[in-house]
PDB file of C-alpha atoms and ligand atoms in Angstrom:
ATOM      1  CA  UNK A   1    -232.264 221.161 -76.383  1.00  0.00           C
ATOM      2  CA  UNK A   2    -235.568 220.784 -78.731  1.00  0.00           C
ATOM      3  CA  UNK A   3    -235.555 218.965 -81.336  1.00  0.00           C
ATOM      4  CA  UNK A   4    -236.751 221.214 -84.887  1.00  0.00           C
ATOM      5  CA  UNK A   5    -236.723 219.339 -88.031  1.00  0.00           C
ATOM      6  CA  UNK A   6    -237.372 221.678 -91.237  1.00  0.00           C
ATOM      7  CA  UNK A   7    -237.424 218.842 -93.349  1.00  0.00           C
ATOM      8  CA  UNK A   8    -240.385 216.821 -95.008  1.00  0.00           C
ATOM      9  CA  UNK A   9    -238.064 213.460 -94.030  1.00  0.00           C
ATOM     10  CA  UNK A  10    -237.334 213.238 -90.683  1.00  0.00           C
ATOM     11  CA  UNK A  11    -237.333 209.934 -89.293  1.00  0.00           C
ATOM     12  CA  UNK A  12    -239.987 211.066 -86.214  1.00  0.00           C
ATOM     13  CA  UNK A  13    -241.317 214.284 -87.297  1.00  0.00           C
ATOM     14  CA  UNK A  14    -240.520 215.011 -91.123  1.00  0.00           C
ATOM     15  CA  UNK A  15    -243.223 217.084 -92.646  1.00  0.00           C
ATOM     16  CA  UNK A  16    -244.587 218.715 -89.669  1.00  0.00           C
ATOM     17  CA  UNK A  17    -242.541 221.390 -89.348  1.00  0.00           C
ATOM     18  CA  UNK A  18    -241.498 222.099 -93.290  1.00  0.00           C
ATOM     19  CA  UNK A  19    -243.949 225.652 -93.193  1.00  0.00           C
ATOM     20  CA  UNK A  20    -241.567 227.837 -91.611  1.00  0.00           C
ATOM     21  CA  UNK A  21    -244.202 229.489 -89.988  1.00  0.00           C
ATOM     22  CA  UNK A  22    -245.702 226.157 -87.894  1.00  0.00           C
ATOM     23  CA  UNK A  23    -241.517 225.486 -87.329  1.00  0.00           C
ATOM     24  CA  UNK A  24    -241.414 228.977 -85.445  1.00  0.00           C
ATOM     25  CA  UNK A  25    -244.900 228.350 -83.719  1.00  0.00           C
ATOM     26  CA  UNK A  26    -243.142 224.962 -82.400  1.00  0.00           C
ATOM     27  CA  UNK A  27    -240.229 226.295 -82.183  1.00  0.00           C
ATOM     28  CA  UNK A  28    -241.959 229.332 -79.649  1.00  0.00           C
ATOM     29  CA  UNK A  29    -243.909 226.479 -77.401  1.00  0.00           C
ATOM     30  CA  UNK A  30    -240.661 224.515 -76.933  1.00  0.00           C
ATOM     31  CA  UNK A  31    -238.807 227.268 -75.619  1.00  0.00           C
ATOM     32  CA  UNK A  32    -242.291 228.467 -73.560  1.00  0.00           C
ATOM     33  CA  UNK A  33    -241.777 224.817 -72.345  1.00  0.00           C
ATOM     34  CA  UNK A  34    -238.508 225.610 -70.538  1.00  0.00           C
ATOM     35  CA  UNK A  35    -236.104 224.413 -73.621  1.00  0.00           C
ATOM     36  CA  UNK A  36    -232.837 226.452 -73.368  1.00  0.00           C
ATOM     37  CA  UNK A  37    -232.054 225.918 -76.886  1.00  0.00           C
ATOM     38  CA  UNK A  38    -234.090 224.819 -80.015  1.00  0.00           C
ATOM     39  CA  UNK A  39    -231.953 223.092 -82.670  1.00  0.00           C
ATOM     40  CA  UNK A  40    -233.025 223.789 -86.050  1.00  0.00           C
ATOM     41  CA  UNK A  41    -231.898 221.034 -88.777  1.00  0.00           C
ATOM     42  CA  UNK A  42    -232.906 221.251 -92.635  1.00  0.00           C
ATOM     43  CA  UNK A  43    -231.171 217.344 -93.623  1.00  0.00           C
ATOM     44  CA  UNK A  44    -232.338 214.712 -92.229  1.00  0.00           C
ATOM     45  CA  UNK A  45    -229.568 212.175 -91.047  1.00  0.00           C
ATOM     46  CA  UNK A  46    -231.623 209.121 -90.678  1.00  0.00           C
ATOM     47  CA  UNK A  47    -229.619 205.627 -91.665  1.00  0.00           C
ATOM     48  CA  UNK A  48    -230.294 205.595 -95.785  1.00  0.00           C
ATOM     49  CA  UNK A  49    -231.478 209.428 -96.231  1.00  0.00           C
ATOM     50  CA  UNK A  50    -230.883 210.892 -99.196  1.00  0.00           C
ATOM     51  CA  UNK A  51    -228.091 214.092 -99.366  1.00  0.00           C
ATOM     52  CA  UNK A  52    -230.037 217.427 -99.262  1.00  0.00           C
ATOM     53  CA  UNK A  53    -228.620 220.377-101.617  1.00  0.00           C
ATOM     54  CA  UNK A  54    -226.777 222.986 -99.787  1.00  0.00           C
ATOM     55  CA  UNK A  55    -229.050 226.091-101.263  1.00  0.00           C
ATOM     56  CA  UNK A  56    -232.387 223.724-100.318  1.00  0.00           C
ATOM     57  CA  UNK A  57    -230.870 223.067 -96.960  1.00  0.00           C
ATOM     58  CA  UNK A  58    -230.365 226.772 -96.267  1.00  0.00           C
ATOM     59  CA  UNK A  59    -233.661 228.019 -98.064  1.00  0.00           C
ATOM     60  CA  UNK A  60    -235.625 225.612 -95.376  1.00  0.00           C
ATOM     61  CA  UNK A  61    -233.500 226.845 -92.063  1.00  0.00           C
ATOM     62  CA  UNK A  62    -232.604 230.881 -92.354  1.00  0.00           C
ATOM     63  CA  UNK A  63    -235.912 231.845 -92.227  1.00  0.00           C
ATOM     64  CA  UNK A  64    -236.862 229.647 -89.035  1.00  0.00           C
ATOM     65  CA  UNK A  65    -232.998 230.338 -87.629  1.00  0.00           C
ATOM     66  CA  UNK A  66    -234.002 233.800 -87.847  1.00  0.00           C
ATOM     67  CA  UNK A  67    -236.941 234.501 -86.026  1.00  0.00           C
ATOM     68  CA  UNK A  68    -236.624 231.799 -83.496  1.00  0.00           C
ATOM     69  CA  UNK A  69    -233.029 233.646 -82.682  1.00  0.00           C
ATOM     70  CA  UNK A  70    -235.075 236.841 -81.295  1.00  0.00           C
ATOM     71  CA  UNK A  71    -236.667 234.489 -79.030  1.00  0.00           C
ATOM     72  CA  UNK A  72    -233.701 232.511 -77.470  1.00  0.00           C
ATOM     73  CA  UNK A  73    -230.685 230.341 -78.277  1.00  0.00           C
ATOM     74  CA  UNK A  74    -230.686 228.640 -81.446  1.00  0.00           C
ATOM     75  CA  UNK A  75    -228.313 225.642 -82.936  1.00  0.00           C
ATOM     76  CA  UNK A  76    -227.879 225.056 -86.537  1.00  0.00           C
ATOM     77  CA  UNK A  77    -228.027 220.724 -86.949  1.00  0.00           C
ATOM     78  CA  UNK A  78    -225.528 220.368 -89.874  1.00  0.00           C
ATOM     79  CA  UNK A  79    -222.849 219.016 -91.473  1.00  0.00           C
ATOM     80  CA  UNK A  80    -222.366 221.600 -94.418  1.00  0.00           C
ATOM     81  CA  UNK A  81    -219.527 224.422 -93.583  1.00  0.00           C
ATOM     82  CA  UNK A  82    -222.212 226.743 -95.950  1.00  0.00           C
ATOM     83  CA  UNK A  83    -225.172 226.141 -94.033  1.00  0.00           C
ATOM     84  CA  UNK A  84    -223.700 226.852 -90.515  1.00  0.00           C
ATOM     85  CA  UNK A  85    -221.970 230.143 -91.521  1.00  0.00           C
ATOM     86  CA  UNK A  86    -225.524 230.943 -93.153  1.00  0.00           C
ATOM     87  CA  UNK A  87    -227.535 230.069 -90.298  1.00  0.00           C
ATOM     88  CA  UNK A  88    -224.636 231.729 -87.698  1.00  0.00           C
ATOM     89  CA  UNK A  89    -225.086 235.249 -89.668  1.00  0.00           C
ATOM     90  CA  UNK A  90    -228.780 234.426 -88.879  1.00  0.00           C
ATOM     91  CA  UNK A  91    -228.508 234.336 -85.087  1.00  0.00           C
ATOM     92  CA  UNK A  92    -227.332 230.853 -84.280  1.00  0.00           C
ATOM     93  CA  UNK A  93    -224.952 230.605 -81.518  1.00  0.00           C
ATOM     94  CA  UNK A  94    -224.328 226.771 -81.602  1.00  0.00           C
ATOM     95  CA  UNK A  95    -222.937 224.700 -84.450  1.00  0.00           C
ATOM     96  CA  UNK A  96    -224.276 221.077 -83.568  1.00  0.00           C
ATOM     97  CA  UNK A  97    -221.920 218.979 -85.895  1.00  0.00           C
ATOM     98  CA  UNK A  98    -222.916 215.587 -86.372  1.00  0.00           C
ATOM     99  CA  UNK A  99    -219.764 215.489 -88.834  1.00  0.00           C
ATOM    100  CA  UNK A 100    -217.756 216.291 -85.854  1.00  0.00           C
ATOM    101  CA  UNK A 101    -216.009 218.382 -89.166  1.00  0.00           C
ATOM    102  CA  UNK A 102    -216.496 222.011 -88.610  1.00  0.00           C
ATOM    103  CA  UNK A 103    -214.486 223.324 -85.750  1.00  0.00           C
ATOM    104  CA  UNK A 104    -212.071 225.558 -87.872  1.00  0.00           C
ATOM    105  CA  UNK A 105    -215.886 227.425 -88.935  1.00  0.00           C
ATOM    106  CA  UNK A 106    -216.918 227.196 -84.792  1.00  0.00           C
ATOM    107  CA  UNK A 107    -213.527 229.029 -83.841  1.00  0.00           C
ATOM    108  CA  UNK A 108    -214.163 231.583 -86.775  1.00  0.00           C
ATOM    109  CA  UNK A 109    -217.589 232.830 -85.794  1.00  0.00           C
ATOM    110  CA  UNK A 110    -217.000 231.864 -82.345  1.00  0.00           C
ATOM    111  CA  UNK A 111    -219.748 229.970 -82.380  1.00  0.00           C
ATOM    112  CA  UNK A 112    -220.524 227.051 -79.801  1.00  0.00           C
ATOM    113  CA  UNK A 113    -219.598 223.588 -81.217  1.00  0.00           C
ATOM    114  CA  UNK A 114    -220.831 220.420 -80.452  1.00  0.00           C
ATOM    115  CA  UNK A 115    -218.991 217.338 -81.735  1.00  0.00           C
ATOM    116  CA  UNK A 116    -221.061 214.366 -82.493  1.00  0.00           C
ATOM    117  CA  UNK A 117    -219.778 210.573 -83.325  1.00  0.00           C
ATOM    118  CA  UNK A 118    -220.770 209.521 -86.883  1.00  0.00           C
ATOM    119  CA  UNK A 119    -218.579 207.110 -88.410  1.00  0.00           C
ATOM    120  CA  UNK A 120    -219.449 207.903 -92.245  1.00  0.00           C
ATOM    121  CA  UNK A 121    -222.136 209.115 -94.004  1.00  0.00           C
ATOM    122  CA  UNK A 122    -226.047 209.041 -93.282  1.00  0.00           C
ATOM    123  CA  UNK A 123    -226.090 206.796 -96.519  1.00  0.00           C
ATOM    124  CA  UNK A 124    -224.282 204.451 -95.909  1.00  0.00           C
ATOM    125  CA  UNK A 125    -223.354 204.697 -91.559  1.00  0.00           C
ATOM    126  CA  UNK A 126    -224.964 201.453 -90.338  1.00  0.00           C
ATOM    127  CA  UNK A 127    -222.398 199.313 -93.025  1.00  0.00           C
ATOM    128  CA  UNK A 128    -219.622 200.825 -90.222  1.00  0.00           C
ATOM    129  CA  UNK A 129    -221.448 199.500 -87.151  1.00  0.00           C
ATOM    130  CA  UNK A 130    -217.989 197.809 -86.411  1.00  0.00           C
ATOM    131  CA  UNK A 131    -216.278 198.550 -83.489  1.00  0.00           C
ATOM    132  CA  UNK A 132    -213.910 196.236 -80.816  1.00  0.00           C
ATOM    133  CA  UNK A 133    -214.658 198.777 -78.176  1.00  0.00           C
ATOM    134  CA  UNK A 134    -217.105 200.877 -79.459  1.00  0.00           C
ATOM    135  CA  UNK A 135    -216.744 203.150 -75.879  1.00  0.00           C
ATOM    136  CA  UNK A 136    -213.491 203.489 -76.061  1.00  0.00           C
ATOM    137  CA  UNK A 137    -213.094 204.122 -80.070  1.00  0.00           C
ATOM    138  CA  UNK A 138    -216.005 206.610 -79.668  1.00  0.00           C
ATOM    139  CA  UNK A 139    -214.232 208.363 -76.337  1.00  0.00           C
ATOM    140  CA  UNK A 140    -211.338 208.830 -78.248  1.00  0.00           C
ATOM    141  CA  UNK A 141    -212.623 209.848 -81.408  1.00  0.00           C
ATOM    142  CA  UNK A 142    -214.545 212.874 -79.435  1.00  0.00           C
ATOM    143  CA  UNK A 143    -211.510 213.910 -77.542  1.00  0.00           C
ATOM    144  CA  UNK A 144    -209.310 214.314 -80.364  1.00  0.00           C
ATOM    145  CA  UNK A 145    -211.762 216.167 -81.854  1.00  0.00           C
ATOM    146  CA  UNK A 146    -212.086 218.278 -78.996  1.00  0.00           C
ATOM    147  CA  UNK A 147    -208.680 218.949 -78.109  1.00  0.00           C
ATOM    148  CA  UNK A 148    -208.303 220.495 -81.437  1.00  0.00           C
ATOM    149  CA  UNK A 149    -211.331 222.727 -81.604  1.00  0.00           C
ATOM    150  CA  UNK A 150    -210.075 224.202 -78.345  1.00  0.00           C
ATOM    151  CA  UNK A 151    -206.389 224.337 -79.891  1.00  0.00           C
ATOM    152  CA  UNK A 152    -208.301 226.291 -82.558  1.00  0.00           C
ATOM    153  CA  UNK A 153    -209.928 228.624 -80.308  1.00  0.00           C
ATOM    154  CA  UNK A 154    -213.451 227.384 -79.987  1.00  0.00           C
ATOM    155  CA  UNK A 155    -214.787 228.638 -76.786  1.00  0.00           C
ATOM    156  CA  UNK A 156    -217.302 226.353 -76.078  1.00  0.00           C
ATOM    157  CA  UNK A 157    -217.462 222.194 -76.786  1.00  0.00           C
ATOM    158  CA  UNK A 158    -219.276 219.534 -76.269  1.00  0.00           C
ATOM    159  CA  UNK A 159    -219.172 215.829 -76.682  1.00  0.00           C
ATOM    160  CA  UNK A 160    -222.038 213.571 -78.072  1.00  0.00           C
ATOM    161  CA  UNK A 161    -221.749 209.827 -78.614  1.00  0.00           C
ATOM    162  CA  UNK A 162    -224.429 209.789 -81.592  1.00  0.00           C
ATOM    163  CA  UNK A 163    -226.624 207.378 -80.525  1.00  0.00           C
ATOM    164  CA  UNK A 164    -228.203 205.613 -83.213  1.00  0.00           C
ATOM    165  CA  UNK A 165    -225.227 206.870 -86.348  1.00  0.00           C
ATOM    166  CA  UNK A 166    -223.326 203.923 -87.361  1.00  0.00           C
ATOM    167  CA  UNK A 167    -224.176 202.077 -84.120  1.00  0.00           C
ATOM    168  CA  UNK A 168    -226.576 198.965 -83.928  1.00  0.00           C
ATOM    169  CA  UNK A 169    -228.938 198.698 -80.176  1.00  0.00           C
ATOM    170  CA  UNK A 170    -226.292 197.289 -78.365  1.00  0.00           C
ATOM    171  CA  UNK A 171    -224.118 199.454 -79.140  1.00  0.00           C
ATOM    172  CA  UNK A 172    -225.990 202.608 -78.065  1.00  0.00           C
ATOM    173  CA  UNK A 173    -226.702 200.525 -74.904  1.00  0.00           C
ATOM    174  CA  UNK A 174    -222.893 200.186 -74.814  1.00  0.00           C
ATOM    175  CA  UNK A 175    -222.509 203.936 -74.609  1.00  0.00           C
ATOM    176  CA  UNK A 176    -225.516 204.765 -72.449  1.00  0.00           C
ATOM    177  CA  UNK A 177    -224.544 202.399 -69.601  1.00  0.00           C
ATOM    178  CA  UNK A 178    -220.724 203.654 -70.163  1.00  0.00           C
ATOM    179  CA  UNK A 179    -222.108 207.633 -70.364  1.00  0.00           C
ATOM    180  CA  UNK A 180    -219.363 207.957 -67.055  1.00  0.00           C
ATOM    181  CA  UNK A 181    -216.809 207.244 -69.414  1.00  0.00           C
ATOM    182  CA  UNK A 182    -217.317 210.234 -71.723  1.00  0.00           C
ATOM    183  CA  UNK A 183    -218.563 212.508 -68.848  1.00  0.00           C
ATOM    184  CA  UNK A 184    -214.968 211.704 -67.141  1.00  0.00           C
ATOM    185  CA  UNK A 185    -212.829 213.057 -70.192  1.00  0.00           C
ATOM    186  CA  UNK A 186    -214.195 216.487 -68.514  1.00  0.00           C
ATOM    187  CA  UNK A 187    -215.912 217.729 -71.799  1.00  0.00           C
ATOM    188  CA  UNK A 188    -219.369 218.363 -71.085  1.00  0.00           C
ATOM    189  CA  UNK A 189    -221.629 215.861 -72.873  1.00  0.00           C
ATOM    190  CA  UNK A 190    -224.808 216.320 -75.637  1.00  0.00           C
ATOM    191  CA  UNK A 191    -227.004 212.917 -75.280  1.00  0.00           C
ATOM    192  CA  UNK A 192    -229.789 212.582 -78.068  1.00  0.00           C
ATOM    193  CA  UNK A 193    -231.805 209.008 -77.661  1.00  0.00           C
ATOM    194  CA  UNK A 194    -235.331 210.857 -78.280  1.00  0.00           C
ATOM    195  CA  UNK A 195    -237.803 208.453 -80.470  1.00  0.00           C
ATOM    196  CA  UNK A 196    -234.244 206.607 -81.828  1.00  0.00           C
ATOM    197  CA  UNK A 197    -235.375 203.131 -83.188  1.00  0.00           C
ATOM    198  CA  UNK A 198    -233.729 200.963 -80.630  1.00  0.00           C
ATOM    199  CA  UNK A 199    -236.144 202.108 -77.989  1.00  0.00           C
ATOM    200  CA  UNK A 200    -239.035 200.791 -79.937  1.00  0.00           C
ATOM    201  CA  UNK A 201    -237.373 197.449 -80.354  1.00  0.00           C
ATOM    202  CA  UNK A 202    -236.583 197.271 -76.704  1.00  0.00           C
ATOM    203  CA  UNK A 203    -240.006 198.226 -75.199  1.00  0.00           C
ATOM    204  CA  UNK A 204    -241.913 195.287 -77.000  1.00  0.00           C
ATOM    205  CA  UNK A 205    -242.085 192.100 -76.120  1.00  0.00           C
ATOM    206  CA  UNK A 206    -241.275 188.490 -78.316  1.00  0.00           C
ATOM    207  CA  UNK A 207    -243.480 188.922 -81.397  1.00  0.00           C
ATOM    208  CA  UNK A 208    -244.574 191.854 -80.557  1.00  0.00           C
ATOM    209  CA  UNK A 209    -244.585 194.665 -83.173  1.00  0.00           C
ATOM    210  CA  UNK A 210    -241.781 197.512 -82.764  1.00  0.00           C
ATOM    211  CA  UNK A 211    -243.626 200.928 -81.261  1.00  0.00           C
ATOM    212  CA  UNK A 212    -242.895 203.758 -84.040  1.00  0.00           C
ATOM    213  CA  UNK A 213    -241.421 206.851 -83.493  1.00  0.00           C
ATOM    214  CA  UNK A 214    -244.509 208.744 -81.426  1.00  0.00           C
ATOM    215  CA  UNK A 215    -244.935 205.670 -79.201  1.00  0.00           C
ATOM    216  CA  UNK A 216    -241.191 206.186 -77.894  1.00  0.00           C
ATOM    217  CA  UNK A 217    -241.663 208.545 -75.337  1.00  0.00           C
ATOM    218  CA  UNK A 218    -241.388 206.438 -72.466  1.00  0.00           C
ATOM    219  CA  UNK A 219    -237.915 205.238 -73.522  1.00  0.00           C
ATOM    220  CA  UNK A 220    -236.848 208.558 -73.846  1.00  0.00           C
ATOM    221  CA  UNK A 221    -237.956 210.262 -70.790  1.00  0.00           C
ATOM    222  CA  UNK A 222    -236.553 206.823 -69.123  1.00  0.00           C
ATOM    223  CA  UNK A 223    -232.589 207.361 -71.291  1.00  0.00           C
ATOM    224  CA  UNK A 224    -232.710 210.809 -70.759  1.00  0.00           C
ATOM    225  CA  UNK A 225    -233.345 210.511 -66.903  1.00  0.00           C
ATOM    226  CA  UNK A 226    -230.385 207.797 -66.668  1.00  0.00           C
ATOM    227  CA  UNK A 227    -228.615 210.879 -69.091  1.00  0.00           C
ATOM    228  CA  UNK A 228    -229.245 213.485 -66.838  1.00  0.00           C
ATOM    229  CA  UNK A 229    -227.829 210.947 -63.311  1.00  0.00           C
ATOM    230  CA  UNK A 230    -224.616 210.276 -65.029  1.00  0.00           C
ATOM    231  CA  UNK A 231    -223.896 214.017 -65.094  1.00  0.00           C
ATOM    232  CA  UNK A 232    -224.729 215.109 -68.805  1.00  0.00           C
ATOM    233  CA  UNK A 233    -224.751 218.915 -69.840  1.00  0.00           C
ATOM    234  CA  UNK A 234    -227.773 218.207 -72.190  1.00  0.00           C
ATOM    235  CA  UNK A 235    -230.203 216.233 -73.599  1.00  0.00           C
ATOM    236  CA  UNK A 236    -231.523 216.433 -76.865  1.00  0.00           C
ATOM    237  CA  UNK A 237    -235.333 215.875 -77.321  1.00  0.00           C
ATOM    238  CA  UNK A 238    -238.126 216.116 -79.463  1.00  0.00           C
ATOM    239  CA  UNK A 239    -241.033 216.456 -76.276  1.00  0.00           C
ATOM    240  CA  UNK A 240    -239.674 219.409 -74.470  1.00  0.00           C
ATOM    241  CA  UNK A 241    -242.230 219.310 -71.262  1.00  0.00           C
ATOM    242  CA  UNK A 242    -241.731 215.579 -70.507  1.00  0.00           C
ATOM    243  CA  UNK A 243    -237.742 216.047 -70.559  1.00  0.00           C
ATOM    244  CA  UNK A 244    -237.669 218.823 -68.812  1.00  0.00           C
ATOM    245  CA  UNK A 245    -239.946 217.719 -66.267  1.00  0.00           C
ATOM    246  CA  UNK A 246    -237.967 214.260 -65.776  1.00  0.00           C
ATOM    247  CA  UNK A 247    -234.940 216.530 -65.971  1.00  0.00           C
ATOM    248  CA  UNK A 248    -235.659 218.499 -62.770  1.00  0.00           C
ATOM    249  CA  UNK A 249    -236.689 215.324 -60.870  1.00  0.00           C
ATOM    250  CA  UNK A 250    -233.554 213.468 -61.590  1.00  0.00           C
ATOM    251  CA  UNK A 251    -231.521 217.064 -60.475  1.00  0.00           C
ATOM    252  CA  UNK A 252    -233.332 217.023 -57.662  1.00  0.00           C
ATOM    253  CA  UNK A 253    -232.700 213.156 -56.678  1.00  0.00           C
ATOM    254  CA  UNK A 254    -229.297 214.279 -56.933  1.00  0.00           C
ATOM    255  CA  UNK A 255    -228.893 216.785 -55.163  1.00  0.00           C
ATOM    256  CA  UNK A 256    -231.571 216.757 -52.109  1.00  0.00           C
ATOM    257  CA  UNK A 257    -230.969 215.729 -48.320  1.00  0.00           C
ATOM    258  CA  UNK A 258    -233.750 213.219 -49.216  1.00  0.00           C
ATOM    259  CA  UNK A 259    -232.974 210.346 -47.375  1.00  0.00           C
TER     260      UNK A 259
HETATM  261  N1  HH2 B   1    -229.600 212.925 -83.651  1.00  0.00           N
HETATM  262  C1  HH2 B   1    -230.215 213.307 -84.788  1.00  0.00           C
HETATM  263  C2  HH2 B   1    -229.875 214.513 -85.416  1.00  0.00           C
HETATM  264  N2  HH2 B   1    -228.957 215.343 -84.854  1.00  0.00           N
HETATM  265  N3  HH2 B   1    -227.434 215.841 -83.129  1.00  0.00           N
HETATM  266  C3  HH2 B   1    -226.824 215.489 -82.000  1.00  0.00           C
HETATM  267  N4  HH2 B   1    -225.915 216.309 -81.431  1.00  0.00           N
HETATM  268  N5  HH2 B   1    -227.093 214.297 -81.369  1.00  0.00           N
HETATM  269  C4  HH2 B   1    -228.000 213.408 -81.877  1.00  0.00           C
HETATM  270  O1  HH2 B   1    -228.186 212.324 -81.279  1.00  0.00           O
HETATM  271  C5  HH2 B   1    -228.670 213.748 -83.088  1.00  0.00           C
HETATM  272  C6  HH2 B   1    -228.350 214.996 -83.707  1.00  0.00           C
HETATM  273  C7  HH2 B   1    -231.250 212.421 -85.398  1.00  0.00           C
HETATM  274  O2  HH2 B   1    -232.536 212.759 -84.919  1.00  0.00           O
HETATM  275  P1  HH2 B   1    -233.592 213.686 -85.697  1.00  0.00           P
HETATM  276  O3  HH2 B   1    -233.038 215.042 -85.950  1.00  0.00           O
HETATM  277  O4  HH2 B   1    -234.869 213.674 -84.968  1.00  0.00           O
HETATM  278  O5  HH2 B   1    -233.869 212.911 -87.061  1.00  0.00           O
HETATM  279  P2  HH2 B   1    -233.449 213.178 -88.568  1.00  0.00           P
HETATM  280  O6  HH2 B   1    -231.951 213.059 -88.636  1.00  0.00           O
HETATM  281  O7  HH2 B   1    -234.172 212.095 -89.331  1.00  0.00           O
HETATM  282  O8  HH2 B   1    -233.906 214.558 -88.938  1.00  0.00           O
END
C-alpha cells in the first residue's frame, strides 16, 4: 500500500502532494512501481495535529480518489463516517480506519475495512501511551473490533497495530517483535512503520542528532522486511520501489529450496 497524503501537514510528506494534480502524478508512479493499492488521506494524524473540517477533508481527497480509482485500487485514510462514504461513491474500495470506528459504514458500502489501534485522538494520543501489556491490550482491542465488523457483514478485514498512535518506541518495538501474535488471531495484518519517528531515534548513535523523516528509509525497508517474514498481508509505505523490492526478497527467502 502507498502512502498519499493530500494534506499540506503531513508529518513526512505534507505539502507535496496538496495539488491534486502532482497527488495523481504520484499517485500513477506508485502504482507503475508495483503498489497494489494507493491510500489517499486528506487529515493528517500526526501526535498534536490539528482536526481538519469534514468539507476541507473531502474537497482535498474526491478529486485525487477519483481519478486514481480508474487506475487501480484506492483506500480512503480516515476517521470521518462523511469522508469515507464520499470518497467510496468516488471509487474507493478500502476504508483504512485508524479510528477502528467505521465498520457499520464498511458493511454498508461493502467496502474493505481495515481496523487500526489508536487509543484516542491525534491531539492528544501520546498522553495514553499506557499500557501493562501493550500486545496483548492491542490484540484484543483489534479482534473485538473485528469480530464485529464481520458480525456486521464486512467482507473483508484487516488488523493494524498503529505503530507510532498512542505508543512510545518501545512500545512499537513491543508490537513489531510480537507481529506473530496478531498474525496468529488469523486476521490478516496492515503494518505501517514507514519514516515513523522511532526509526530516526533508533538509527543514531549517543549524541547523535535524530535522522528526519526522508533519512528513514533504511529503517523502513529493514521493519517492513521483518513485516513481511512474520507473515503480514501488507505493508504500508511511503517509497513504493524500495518496499516492494525488499518485499519480493523476503517472499522469496521464504519460500525457496535455498539452502
Ligand atoms: N499511519 C499513518 C496514517 N495512517 N493507517 C494505517 N492503517 N496504519 C498506519 O500505520 C498509519 C495509517 C501515519 O502516517 P502518514 O499518513 O504518513 O502521516 P500523517 O498522519 O502525518 O499524514
Amino acid at each position: 500500500m502507498g502512502v498519499l497524503n493530500v494534506t499540506p501537514d503531513s508529518f513526512s510528506d505534507g505539502g507535496r502532494w496538496l495539488d491534486p494534480a502532482a497527488a495523481v502524478a504520484h499517485g500513477t508512479e506508485m502504482f507503475s512501481a508495483g503498489a497494489e493499492i494507493v491510500d489517499v488521506g486528506g487529515e493528517s494524524t500526526r501526535p498534536g495535529a490539528s482536526p481538519v473540517p469534514t468539507e476541507e477533508e473531502i474537497r482535498r481527497v474526491l478529486p485525487v480518489v477519483e481519478a486514481l480509482s480508474e487506475l487501480g485500487a484506492v483506500s480512503i485514510d480516515t476517521r470521518k463516517a462523511e469522508v469515507a462514504k464520499a470518497a467510496v461513491l468516488a471509487g474507493a474500495t478500502i476504508i483504512n480506519d485508524v479510528s477502528a470506528e467505521l465498520w457499520p459504514l464498511a458493511a454498508d458500502t461493502g467496502a474493505g475495512w481495515i481496523a487500526m489501534h489508536m487509543p484516542a485522538d491525534p491531539t492528544v494520543m501520546q498522553q495514553h501511551a499506557h499500557y501493562d501489556d501493550v500486545v496483548g491490550e492491542v490484540t484484543d482491542h483489534l479482534m473485538a473490533r473485528a469480530e464485529k465488523a464481520r458480525a456486521a457483514g464486512v467482507h473483508r478485514v484487516w488488523i493494524d497495530p498503529g505503530i507510532g498512535f498512542g505508543k512510545t518506541a518501545e512500545h512499537n518495538l513491543s508490537l513489531l517483535r510480537h507481529l506473530d501474535a496478531l498474525v496468529a488471531t488469523g486476521w490478516p495484518v496492515v503494518v505501517g512503520t514507514s519514516r515513523k519517528s522511532f526509526l530516526g531515534h533508533l538509527a543514531c548513535r549517543p549524541g547523535e542528532h535524530p535522522p528526519g523523516p526522508d533519512d528513514r528509509l533504511e529503517g523502513t525497508v529493514a521493519t517492513t522486511a521483518w513485516a513481511v517474514l512474520q507473515g503480514v498481508d501488507m505493508v504500508r509505505v511511503h517509497d513504493a520501489r524500495p518496499a516492494l523490492m525488499v518485499t519480493g526478497l523476503a517472499r522469496a527467502g521464504m519460500t525457496s529450496n535455498w539452502a
